[in-house]
Coordinates of C-alpha atoms and ligand atoms in Angstrom, one line a residue:
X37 CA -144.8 -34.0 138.9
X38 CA -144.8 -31.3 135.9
X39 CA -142.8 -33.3 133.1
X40 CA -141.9 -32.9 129.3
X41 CA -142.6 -35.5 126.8
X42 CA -139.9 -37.0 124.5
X43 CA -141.9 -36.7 121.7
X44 CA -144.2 -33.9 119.8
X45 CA -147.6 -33.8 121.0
X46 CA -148.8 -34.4 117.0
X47 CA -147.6 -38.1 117.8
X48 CA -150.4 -38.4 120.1
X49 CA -153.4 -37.3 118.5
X50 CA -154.1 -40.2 116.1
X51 CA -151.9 -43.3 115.6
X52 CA -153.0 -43.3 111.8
X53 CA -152.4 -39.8 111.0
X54 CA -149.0 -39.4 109.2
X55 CA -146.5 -37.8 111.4
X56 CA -144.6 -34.7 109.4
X57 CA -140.8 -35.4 109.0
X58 CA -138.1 -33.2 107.7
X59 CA -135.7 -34.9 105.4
X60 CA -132.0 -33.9 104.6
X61 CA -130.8 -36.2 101.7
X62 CA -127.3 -34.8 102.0
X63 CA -124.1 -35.2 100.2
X64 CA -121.8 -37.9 98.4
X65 CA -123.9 -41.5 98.8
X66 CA -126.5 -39.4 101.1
X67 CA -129.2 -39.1 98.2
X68 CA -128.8 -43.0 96.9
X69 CA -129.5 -44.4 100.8
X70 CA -132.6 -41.8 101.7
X71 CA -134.0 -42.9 98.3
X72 CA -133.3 -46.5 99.3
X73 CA -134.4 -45.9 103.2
X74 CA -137.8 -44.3 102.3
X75 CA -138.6 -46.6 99.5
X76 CA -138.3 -49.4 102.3
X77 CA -140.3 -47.4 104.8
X78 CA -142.9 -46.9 102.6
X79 CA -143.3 -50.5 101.7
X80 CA -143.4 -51.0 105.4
X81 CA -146.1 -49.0 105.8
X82 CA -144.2 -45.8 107.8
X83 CA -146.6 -43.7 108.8
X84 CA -144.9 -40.7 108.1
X85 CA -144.6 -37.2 105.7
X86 CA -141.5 -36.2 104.6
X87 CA -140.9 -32.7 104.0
X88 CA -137.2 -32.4 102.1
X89 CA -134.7 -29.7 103.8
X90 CA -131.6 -28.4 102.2
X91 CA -128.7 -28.6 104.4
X92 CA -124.8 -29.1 103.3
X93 CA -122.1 -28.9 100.9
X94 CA -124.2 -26.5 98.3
X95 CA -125.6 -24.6 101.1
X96 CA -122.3 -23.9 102.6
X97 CA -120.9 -23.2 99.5
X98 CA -123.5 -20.8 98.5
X99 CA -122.0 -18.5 101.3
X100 CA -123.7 -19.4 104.5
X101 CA -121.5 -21.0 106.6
X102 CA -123.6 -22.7 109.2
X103 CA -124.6 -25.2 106.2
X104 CA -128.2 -24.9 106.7
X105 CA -131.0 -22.6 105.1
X106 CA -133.9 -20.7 107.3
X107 CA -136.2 -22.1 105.5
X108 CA -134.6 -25.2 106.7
X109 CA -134.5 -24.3 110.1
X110 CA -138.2 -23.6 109.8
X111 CA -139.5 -27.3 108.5
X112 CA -137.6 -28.6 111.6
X113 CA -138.4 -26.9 114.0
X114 CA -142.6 -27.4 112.9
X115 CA -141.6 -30.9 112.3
X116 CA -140.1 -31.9 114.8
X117 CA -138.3 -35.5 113.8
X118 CA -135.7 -35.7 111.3
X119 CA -134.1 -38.1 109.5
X120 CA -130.7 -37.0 107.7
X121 CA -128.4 -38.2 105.5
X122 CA -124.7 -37.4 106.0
X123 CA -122.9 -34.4 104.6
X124 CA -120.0 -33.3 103.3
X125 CA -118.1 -30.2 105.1
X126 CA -116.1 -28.4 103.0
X127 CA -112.6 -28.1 103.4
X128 CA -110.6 -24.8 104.8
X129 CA -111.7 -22.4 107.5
X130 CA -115.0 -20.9 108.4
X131 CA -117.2 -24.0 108.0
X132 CA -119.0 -24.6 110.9
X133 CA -119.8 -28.2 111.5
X134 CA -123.6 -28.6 110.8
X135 CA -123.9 -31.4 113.5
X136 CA -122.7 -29.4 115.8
X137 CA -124.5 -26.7 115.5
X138 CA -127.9 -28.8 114.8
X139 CA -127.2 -30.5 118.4
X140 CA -126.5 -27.3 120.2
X141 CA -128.9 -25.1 118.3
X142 CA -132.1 -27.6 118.9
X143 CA -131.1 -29.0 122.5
X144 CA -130.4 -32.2 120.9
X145 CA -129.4 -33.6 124.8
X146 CA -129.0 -37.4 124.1
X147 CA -126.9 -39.3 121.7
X148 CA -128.2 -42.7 121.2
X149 CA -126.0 -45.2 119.8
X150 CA -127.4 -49.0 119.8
X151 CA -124.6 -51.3 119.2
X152 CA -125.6 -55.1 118.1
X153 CA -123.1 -58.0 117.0
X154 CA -124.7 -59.2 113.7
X155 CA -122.1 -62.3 113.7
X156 CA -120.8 -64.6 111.7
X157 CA -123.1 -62.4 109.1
X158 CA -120.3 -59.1 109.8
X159 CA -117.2 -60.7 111.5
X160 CA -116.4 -59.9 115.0
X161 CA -114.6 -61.1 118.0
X162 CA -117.7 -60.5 120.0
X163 CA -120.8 -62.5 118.7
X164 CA -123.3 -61.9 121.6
X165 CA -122.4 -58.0 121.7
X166 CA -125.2 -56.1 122.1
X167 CA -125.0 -52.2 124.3
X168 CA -126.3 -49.4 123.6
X169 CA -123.8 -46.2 124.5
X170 CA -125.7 -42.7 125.8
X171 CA -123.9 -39.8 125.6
X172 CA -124.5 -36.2 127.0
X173 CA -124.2 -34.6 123.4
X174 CA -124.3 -30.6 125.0
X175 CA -121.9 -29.6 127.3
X176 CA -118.7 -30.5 128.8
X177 CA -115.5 -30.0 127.0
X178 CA -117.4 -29.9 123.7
X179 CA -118.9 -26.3 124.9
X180 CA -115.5 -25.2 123.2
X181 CA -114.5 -22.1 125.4
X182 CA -110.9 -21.9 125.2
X183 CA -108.2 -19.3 125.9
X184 CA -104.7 -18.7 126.0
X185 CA -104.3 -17.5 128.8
X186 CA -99.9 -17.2 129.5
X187 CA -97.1 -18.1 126.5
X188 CA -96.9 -21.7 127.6
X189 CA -100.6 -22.3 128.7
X190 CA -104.0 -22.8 126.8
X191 CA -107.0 -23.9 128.6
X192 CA -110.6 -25.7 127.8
X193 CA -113.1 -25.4 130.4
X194 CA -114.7 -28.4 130.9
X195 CA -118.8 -27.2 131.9
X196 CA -120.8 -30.1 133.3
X197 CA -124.6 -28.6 134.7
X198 CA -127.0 -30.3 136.8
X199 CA -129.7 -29.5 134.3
X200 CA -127.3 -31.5 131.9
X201 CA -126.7 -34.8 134.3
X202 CA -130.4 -34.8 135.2
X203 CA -131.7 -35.0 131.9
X204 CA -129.4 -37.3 130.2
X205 CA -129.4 -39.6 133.4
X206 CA -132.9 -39.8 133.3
X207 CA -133.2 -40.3 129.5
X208 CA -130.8 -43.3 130.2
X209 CA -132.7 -45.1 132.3
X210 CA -136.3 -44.2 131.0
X211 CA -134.5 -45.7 127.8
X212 CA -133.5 -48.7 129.3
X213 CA -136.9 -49.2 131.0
X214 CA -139.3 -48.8 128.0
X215 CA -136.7 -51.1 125.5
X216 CA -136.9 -53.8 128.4
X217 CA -133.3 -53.3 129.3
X218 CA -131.9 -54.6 132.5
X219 CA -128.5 -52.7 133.3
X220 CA -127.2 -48.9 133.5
X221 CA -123.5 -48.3 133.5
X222 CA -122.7 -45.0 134.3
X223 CA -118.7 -43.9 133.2
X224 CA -116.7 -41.6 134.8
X225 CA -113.4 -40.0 136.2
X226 CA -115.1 -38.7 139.4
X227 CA -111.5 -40.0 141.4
X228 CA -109.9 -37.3 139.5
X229 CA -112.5 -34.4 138.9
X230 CA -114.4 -34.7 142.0
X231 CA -116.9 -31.5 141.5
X232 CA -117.7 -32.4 137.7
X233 CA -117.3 -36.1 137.0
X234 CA -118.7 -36.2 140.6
X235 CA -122.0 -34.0 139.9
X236 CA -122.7 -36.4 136.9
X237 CA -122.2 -39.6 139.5
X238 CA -124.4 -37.7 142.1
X239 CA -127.4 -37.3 139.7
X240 CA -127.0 -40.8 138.5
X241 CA -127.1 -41.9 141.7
X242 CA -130.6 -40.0 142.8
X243 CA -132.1 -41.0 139.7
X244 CA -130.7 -44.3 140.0
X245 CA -132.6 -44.8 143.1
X246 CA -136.2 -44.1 141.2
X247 CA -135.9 -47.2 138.9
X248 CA -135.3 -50.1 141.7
X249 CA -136.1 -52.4 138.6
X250 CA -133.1 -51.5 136.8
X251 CA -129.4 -52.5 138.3
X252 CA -127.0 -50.1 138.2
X253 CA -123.1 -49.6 138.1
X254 CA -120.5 -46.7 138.2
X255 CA -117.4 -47.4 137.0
X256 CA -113.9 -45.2 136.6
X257 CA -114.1 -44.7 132.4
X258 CA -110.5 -46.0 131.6
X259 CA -111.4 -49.8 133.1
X260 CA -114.8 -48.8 132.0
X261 CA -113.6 -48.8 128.3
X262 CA -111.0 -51.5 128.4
X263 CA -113.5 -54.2 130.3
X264 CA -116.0 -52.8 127.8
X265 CA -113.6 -53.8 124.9
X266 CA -112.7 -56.9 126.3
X267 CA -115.9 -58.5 128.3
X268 CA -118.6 -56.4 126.6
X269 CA -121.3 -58.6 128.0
X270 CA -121.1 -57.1 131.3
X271 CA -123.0 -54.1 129.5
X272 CA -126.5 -53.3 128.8
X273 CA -126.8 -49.5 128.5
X274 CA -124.3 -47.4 129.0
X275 CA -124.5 -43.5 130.5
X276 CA -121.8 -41.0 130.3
X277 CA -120.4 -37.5 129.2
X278 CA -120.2 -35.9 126.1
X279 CA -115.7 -36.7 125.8
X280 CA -116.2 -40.3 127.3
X281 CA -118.9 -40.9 125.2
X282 CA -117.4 -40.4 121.7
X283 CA -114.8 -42.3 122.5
X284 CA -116.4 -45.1 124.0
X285 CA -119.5 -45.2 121.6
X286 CA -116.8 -45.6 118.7
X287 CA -114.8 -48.0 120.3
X288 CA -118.1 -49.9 120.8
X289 CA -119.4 -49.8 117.1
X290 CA -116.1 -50.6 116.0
X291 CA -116.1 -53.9 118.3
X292 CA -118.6 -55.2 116.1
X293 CA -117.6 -54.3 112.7
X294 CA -120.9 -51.4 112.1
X295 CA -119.3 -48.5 111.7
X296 CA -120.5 -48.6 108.1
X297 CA -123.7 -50.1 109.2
X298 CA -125.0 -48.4 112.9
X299 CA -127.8 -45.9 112.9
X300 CA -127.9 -43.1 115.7
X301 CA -130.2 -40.8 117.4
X302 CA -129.9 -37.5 118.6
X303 CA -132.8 -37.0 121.1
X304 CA -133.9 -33.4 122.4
X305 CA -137.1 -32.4 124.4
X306 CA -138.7 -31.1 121.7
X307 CA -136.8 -32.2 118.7
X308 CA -135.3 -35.3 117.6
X309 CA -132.5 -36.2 114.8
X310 CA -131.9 -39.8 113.4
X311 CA -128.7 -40.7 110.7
X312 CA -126.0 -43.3 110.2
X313 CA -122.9 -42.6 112.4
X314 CA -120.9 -43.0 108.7
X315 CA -120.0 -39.7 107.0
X316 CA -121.4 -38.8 102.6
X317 CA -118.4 -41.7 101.4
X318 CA -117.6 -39.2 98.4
X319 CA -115.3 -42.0 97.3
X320 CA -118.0 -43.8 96.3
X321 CA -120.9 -41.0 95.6
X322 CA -123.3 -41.7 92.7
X323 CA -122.2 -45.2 91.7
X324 CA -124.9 -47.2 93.0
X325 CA -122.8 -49.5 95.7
X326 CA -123.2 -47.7 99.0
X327 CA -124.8 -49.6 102.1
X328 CA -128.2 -48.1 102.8
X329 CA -127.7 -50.0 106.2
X330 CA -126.8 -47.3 109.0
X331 CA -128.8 -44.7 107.4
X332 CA -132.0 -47.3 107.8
X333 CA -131.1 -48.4 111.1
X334 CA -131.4 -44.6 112.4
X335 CA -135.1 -45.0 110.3
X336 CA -135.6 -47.7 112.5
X337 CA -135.1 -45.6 115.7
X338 CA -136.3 -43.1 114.4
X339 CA -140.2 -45.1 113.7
X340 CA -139.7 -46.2 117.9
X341 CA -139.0 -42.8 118.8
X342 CA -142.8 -41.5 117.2
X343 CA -144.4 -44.4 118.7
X344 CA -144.5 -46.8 115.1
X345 CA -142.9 -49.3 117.3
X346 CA -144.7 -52.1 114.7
X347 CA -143.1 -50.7 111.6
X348 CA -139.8 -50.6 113.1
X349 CA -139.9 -54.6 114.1
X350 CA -141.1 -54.8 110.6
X351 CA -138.0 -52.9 108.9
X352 CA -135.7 -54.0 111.3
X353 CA -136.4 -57.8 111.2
X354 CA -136.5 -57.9 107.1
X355 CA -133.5 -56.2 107.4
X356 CA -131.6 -58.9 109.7
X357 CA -133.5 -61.7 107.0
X358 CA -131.6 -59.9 104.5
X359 CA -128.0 -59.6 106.1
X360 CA -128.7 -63.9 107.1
X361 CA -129.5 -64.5 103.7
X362 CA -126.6 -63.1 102.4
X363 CA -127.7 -60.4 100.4
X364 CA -124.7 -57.7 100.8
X365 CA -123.1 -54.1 99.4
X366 CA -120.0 -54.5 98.6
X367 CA -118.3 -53.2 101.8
X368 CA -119.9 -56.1 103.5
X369 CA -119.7 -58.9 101.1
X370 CA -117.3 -61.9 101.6
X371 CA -116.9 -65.2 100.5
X372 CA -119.9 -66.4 102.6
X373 CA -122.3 -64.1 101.1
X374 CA -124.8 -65.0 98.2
X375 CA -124.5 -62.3 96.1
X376 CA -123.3 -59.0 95.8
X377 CA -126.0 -56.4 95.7
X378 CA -126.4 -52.6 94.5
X379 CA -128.0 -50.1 96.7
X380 CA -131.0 -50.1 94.8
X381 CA -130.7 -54.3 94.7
X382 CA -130.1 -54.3 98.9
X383 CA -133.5 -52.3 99.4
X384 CA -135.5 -54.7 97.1
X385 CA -134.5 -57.7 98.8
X386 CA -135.2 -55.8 102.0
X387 CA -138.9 -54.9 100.7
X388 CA -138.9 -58.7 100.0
X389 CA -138.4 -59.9 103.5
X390 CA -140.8 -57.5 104.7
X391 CA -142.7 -59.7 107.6
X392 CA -140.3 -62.2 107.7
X393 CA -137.6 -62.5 110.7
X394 CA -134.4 -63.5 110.7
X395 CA -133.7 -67.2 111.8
X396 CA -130.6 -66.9 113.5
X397 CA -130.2 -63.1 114.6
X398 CA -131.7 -62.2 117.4
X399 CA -135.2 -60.4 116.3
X400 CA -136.1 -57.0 117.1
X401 CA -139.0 -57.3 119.5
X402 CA -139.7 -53.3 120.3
X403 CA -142.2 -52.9 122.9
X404 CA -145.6 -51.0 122.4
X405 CA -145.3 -47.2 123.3
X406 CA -140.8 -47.5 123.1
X407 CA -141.7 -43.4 121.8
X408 CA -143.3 -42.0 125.6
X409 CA -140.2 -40.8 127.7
X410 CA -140.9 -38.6 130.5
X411 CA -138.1 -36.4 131.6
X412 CA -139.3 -34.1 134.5
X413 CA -138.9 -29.9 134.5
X414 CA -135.5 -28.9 135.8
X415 CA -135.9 -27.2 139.3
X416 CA -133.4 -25.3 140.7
X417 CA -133.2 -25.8 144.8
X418 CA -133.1 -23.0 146.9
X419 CA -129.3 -22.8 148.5
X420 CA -127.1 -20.0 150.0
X421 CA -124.0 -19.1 148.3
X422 CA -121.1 -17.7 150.0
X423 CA -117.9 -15.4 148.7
X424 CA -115.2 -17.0 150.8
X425 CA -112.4 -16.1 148.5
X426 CA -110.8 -16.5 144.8
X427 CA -108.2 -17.6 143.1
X428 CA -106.5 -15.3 141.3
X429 CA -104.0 -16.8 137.9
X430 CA -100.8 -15.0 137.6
X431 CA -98.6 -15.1 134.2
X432 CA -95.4 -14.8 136.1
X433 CA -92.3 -16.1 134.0
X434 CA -89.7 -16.6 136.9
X435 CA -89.3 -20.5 137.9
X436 CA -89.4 -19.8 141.7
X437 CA -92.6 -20.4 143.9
X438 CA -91.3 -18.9 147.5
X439 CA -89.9 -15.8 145.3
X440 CA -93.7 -15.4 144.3
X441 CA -95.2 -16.8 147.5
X442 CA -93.3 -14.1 149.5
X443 CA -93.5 -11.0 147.7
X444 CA -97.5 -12.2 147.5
X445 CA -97.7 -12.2 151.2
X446 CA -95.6 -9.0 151.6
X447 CA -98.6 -7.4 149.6
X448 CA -100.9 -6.5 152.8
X449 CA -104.6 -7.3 151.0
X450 CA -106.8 -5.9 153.5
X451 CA -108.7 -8.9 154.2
X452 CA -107.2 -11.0 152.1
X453 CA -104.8 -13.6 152.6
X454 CA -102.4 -16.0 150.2
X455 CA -103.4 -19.6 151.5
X456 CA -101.1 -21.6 148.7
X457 CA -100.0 -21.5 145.0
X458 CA -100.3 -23.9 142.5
X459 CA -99.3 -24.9 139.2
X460 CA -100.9 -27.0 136.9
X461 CA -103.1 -28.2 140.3
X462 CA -100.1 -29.1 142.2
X463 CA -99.0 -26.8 145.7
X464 CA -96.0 -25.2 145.3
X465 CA -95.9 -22.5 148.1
X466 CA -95.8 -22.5 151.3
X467 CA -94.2 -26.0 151.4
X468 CA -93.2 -27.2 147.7
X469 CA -91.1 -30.0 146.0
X470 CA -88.1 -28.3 144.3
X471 CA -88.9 -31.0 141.9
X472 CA -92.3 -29.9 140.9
X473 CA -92.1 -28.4 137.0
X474 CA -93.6 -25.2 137.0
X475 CA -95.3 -23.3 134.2
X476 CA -95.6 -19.5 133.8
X477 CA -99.2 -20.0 135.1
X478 CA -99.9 -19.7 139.1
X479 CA -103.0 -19.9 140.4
X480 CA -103.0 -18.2 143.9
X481 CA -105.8 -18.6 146.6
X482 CA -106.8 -15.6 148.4
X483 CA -109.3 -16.6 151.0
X484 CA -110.6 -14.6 155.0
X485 CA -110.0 -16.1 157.8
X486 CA -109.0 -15.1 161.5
X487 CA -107.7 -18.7 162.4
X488 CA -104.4 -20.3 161.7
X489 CA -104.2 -20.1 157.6
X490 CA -102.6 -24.1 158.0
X491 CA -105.6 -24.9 160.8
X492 CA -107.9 -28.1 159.1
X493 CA -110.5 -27.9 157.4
X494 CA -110.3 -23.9 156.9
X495 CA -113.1 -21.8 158.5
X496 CA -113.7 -19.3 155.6
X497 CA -115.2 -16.3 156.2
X498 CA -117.3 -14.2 154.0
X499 CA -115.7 -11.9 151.9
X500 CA -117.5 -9.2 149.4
X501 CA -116.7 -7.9 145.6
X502 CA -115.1 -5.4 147.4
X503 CA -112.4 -7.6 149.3
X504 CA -111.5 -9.1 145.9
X505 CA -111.7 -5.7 143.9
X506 CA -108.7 -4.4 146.8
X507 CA -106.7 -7.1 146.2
X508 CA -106.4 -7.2 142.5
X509 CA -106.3 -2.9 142.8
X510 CA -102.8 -4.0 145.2
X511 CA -101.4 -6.8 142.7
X512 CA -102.2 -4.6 139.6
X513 CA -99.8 -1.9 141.7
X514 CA -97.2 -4.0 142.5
X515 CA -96.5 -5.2 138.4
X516 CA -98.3 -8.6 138.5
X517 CA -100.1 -9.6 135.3
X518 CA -103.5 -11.0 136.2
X519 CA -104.7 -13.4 133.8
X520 CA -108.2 -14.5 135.5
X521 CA -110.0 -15.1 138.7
X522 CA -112.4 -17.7 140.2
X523 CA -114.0 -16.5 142.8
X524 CA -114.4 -19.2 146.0
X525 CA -117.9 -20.0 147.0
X526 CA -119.8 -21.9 149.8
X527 CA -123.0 -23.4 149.0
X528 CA -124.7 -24.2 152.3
X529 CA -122.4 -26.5 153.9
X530 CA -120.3 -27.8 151.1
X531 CA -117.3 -25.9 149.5
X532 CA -117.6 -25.5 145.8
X533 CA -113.9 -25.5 144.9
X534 CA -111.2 -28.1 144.5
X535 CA -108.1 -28.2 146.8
X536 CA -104.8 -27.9 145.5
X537 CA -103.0 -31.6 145.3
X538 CA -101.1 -31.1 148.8
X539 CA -103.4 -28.2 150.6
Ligands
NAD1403 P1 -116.9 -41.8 105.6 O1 -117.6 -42.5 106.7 O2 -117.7 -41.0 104.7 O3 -116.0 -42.9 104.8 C1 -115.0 -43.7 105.3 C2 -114.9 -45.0 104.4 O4 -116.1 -45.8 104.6 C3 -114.9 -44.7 102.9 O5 -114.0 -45.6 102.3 C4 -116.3 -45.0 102.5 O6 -116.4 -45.4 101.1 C5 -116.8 -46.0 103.4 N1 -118.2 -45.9 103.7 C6 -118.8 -45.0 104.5 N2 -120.2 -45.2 104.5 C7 -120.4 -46.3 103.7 C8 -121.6 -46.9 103.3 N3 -122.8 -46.6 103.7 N4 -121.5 -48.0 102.4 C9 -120.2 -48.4 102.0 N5 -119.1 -47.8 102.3 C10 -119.2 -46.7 103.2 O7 -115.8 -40.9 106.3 P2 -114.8 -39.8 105.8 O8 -114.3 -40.2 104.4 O9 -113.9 -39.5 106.8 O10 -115.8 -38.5 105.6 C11 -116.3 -38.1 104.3 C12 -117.1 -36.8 104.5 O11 -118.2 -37.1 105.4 C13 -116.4 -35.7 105.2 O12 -116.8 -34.5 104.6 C14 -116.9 -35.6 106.6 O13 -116.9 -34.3 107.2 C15 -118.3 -36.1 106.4 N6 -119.0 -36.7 107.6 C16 -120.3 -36.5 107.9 C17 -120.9 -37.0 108.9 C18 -122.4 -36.7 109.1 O14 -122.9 -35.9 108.4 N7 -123.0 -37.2 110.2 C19 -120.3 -37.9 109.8 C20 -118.9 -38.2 109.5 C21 -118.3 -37.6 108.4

């Protein structure tokens, strides 16, 4: 099978050969932790090149408001990997979020948030946590199409692709099996949005089945997040959408006290992006007492992800020595530390402890290659797709269903027929509730068929443009305001629509 690697082929042509980087140093604290990341990278003995990017608060101040420069875009995209501080957005309209934008931009498919207690050293009610959260970082409700649509009703579509679910399925589990992990958890409302949750349980499912190795579990994302929050060693990695994910990879990190200290990677096919999850901390820019902590942790990932696998056991293990001894910034420091340390001070003692291990932290132990991920080619099957109908959305501002229902009827579509009207999903006509609270917004299916329109299951029929192009010519004469339509399609066998709660 024809497959992409995770990584850019310069990775593979000599294991000595620096790899090229692009560096963003950011805003607020951003400069003092690169400065104190790379100084510990280097004294590790990274393999790497940085090439320094401009992106952030200047740059979107100096007009462009996508925060980034071309010739920034450029070093990327020939580098490849890079490691970025955070930035600041500027306050007010027209800022576009840089992360964002970098994600959608570069195909930046995977978020990658490991998730590891570091107790008693950072205080937690969960010692032995230790997940790691993947989220789908591309579509979904984050694509941001929204409209209003009628006075009382906005809408966001929620887009979940097959392309999507296949790739961040399989990135979960090829994760899990080159880091030696033993569990998949994939989170979902599939019960509720059967066609999009259930896609994304579908794929996870036939991927599932290639890694026998590897157990597996689906589970409904509210329990999902409250068992999670409550009995977090049921879970080893964890798989779901881009919404689901934000949340739960928060509520994970939070668990354990690392917001101000978790690193996290933002994986594309090509191109890959590695940062703290903390934001530039302008409250405490330029004074020399920021944690360098989550910023080298993403460093850390960021050496696995080119195949430097060694380094980052290096880094990462001086790093827990440090935290043990008791070496800590002044967000982390308590009455059980040793001493209270600069920046500067925290990435000395780390360049100190440089082939040591921790003693009571669980060391890092990456495996040899962690950077070689294969995520096959998307190919699209073959399938036939049918017109069976649509549903066309009415703003109509009187509260009464069989008033609509009937006059819709009375309109003689050709071959069109009303089947039911909803709103807000639930069936109001024929056969509503007089207790069902309706919106200005009725969405009202118009499907062929020459059996009995309450006969089950319907036996659509095809319909063409043409059929639907009639009907909306009739409603548009008869004074009805047509907001949108969805047209109704078979795909072979299977019906690619929801039914109305009560159809
Ligand atoms: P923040 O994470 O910057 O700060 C929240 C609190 O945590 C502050 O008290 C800060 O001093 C502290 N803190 C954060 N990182 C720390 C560290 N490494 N060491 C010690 N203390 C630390 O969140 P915020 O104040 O909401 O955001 C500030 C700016 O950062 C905003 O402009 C926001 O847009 C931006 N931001 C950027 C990113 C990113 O670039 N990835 C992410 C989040 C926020």
């Amino acid at each position: 099978m024809k497959s992409l690697s995770l990584e850019s082929n310069s990775f593979e042509l000599n294991e000595k050969e620096a790899v090229k980087i692009a560096v963003a140093k950011g805003d607020g604290i951003g400069p003092e932790i690169m400065d104190a990341t790379l100084r510990i990278l280097d004294a590790a003995g990274a393999r790497i090149e940085p090439t320094f990017i401009d992106v952030g608060e200047a740059v979107y101040l100096s007009g462009n408001s996508s925060g980034i420069t071309p010739e920034s875009w450029d070093v990327i995209r020939k580098n490849k990997i890079i490691l970025k501080s955070p930035i600041t957005t500027p306050q007010g309209k027209g800022y576009k979020s840089l992360n964002v934008t970098m994600r959608k931009s570069l195909g930046l498919f995977a978020n990658v948030r490991p998730v590891m207690s570091l107790s008693p050293y950072v205080q937690t009610y969960f010692p032995t946590m230790d997940v790691v959260v993947i989220r789908e970082n591309e579509e979904d409700l984050y694509a941001g199409i929204e409209h209003q649509q009628t006075q009382d009703v906005v809408q966001c579509l929620k887009l979940i692709t097959r392309p999507g679910c296949e790739k961040i399925v399989r990135y979960a589990f090829e994760y899990a099996k080159a880091y030696g992990r033993k569990k998949v958890t994939c989170m979902l409302k599939d019960n509720i949005m059967k066609l999009t949750d259930g896609l994304f349980h579908k794929v996870f499912d036939e991927i599932g089945e290639l890694y026998p190795a590897i157990e597996k579990d689906v589970q409904i994302i509210d329990i999902a997040t409250a068992r999670l929050a409550t009995r977090p060693a049921d879970y080893d990695v964890v798989v779901t959408s881009n919404l689901y994910g934000d949340i739960v990879s928060d509520v994970a990190a939070e668990m354990v006290g690392s917001v101000g200290m978790a690193g996290s990677a933002n994986i594309g096919k090509d191109i890959a992006m590695f940062e703290a999850i903390h934001g530039s901390a302008p409250d405490i820019a330029g004074m020399n007492v920021a944690n360098p902590s989550g910023l080298l942790n993403g460093a850390v990932m960021m050496l696995a992800h080119i195949g430097q696998s060694d380094v980052a056991d290096k880094v990462k293990n001086a790093w827990l020595a440090t935290i043990e001894s008791g070496y800590h910034t002044q967000d982390i420091f308590t009455q059980e530390s040793k001493k209270k340390v600069s920046t500067e001070d925290f990435a000395d003692e780390v360049i100190a402890r440089l082939g040591m291990e921790p003693e009571h932290l669980k060391p890092s132990r990456l495996i040899e290659g962690t950077g070689k991920m294969e995520i096959p080619e998307f190919k699209r099957k073959a399938t036939t797709k049918k017109l069976v109908g649509v549903d066309v959305f009415l703003d109509w501002p009187e509260n009464d269903a069989n008033k609509l229902g009937k006059s819709l009827e009375a309109l003689n579509a050709y071959r069109m027929k009303l089947k039911m009207i909803t709103n807000r999903g639930v069936k109001v006509y024929p056969d509503g509730l007089p207790e069902t609270f309706c919106t200005d917004h009725w969405r009202c299916r118009f499907v062929c068929t020459t059996s009995d329109l309450t006969s089950k299951p319907t036996k659509y029929e095809e319909v063409n443009y043409e059929d639907i192009v009639a009907l909306l010519s009739k409603l548009n004469a008869g004074g009805f305001d047509v907001i949108k339509t969805e047209n109704l399609y078979k795909f072979g066998d299977r019906i690619g629509f929801s039914l109305g709660q009560g159809e």
